[in-house]
mmCIF file of C-alpha atoms in Angstrom:
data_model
loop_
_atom_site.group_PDB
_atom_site.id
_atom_site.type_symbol
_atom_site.label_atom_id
_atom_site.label_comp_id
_atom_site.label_asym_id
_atom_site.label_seq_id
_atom_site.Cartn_x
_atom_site.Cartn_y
_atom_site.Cartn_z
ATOM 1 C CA UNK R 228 107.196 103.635 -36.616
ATOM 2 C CA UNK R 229 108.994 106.539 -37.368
ATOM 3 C CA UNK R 230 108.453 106.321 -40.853
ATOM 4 C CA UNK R 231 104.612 106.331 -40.364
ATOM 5 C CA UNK R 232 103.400 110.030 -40.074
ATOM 6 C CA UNK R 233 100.319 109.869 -42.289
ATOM 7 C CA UNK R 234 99.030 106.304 -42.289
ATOM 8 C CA UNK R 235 98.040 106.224 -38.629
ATOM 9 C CA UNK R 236 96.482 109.723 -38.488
ATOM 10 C CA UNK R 237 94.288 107.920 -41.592
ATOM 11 C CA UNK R 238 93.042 104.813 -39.851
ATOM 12 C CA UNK R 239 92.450 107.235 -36.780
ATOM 13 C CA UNK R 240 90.169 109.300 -39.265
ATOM 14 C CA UNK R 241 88.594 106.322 -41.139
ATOM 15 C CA UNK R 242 87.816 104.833 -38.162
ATOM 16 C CA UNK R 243 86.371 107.999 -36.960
ATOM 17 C CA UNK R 244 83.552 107.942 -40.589
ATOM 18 C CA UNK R 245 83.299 104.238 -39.243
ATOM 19 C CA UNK R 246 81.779 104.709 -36.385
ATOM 20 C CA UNK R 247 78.775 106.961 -37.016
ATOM 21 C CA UNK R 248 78.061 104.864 -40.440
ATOM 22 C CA UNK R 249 77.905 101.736 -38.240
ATOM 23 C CA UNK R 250 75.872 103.130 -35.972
ATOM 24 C CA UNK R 251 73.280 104.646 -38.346
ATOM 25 C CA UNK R 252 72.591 100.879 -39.369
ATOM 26 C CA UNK R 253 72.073 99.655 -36.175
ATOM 27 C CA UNK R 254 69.596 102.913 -34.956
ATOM 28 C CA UNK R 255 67.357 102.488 -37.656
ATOM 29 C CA UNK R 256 67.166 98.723 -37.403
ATOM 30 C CA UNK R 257 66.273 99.779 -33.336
ATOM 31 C CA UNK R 258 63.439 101.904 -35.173
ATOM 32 C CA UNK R 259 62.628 99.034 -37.708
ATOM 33 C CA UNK R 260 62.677 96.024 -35.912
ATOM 34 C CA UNK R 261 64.586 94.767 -38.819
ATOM 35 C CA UNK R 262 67.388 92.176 -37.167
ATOM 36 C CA UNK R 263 69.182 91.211 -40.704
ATOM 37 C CA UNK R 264 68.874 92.551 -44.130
ATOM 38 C CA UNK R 265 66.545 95.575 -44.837
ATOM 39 C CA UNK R 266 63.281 94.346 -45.447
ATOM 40 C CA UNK R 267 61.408 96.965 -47.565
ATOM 41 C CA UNK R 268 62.813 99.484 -45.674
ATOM 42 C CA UNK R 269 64.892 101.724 -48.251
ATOM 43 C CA UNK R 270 66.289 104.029 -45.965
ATOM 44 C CA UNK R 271 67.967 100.947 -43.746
ATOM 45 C CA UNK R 272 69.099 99.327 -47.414
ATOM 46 C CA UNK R 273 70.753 102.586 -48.094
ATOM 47 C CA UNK R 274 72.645 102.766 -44.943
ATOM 48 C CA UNK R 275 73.532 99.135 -44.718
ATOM 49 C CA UNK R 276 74.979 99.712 -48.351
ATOM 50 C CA UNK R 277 76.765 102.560 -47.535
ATOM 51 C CA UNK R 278 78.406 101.273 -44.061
ATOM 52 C CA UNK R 279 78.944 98.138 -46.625
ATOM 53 C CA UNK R 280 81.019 99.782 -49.554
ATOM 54 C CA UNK R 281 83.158 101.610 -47.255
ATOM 55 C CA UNK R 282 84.029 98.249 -45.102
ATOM 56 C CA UNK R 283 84.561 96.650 -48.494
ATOM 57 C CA UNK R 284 87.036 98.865 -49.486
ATOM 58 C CA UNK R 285 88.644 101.022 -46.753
ATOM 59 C CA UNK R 286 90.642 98.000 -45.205
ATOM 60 C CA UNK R 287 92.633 96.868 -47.727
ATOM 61 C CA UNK R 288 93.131 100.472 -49.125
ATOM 62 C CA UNK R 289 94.707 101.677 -45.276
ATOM 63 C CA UNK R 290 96.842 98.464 -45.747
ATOM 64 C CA UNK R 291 98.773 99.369 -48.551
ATOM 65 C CA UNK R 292 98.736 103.081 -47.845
ATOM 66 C CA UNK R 293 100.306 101.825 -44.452
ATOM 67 C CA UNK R 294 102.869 99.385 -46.130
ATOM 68 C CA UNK R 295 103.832 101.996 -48.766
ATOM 69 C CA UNK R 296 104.473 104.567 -46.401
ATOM 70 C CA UNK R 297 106.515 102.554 -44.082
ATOM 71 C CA UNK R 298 108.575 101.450 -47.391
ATOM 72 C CA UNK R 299 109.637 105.121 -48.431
ATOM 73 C CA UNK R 300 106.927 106.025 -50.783
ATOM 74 C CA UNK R 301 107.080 110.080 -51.365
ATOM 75 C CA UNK R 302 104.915 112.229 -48.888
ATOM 76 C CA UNK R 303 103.175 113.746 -51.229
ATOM 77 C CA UNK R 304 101.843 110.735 -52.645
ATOM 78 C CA UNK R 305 101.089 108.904 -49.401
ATOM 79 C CA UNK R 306 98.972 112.299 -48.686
ATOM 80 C CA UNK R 307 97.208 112.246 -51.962
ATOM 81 C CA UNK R 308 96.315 108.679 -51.542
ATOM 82 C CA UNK R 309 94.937 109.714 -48.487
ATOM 83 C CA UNK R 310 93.125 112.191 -49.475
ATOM 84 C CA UNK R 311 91.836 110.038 -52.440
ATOM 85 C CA UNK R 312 90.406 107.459 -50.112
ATOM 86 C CA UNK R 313 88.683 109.999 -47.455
ATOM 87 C CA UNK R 314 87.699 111.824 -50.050
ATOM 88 C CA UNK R 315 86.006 109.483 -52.228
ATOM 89 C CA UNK R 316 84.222 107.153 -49.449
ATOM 90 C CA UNK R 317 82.870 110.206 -48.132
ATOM 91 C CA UNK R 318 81.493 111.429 -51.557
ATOM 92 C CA UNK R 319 80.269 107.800 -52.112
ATOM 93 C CA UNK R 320 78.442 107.519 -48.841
ATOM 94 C CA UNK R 321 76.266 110.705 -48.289
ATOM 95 C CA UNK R 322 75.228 110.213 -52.344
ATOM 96 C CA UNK R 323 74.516 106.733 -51.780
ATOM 97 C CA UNK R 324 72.959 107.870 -48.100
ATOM 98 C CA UNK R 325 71.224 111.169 -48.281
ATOM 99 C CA UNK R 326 70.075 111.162 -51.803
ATOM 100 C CA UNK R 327 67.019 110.251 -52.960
ATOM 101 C CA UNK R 328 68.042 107.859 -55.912
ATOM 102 C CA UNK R 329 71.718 107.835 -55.965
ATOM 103 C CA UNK R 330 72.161 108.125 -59.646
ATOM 104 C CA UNK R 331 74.045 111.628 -59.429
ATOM 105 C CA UNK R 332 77.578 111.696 -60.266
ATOM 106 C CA UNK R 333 78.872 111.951 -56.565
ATOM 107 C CA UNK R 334 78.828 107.884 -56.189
ATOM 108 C CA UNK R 335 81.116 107.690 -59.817
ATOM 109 C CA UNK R 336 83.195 110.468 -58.397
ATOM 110 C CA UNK R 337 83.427 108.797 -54.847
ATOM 111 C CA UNK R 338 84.529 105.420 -56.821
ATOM 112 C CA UNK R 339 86.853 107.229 -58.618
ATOM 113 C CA UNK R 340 88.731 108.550 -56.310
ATOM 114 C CA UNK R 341 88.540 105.027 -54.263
ATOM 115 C CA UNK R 342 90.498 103.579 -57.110
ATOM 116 C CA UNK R 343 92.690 106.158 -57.138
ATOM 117 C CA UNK R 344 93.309 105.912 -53.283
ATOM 118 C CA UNK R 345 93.953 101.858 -54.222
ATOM 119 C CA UNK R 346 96.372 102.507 -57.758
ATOM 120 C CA UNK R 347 98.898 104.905 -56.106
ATOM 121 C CA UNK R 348 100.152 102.979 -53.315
ATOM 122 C CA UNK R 349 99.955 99.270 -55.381
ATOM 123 C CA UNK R 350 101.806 100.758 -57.850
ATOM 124 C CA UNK R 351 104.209 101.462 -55.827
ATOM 125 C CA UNK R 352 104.568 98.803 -53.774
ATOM 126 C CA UNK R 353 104.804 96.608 -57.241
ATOM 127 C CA UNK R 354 107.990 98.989 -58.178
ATOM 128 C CA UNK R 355 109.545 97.993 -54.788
ATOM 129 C CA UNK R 356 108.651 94.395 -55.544
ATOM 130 C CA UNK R 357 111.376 93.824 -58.359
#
């Protein structure tokens, strides 16, 4: 454990912009009535697709952050990863979320920085695989 100084201070933080995304889907479908899907209800599609695209991609992205940590990679790029990931889910949700169409540049620039948050750490843990 001792080599893990940013990876579980991450997951603590992700799971902290977890919790209020999951529970903004399940207040408004209290308000809706809406038990599965989102109906015609935008707002509800919105948040369900937001709560979704960060589930879809935070797990496996803390999972190699984690691994490549524990197996030496630099600081500084286990902290930009990091970064990277908070960064660009956040971006991705409150575009996706709170604007009105989504089409501004904060969901590419959320993505972006997703990848980014997924290349760094794979890379490396591809270099320590031969």
């Amino acid at each position: 454990m001792e080599n893990l100084t940013i990876a579980p201070v991450l997951i603590a933080v992700c799971i902290a912009i977890q919790i209020p995304a999951t529970l903004a889907v399940g207040l408004r479908r209290l308000a809706t009535g809406i038990n599965f899907g989102w109906g015609d209800d935008t707002a509800l599609m919105k948040k369900v697709r937001g709560h979704g695209n960060f589930t879809e991609t935070v797990p496996i992205t803390l999972l190699a952050i984690t691994l490549a940590e524990y197996l030496g990679m630099a600081q500084s790029w286990v902290l930009a990863a990091a970064i990277a990931i908070v960064a660009g889910r956040l971006i991705h949700y409150h575009t996706l979320v709170f604007t009105r169409s989504g089409a501004t540049n904060g969901r590419p620039v959320g993505m972006i920085l997703t990848f980014s948050a997924m290349v760094i750490p794979s890379v490396y843990l591809l270099y320590q695989s031969f």
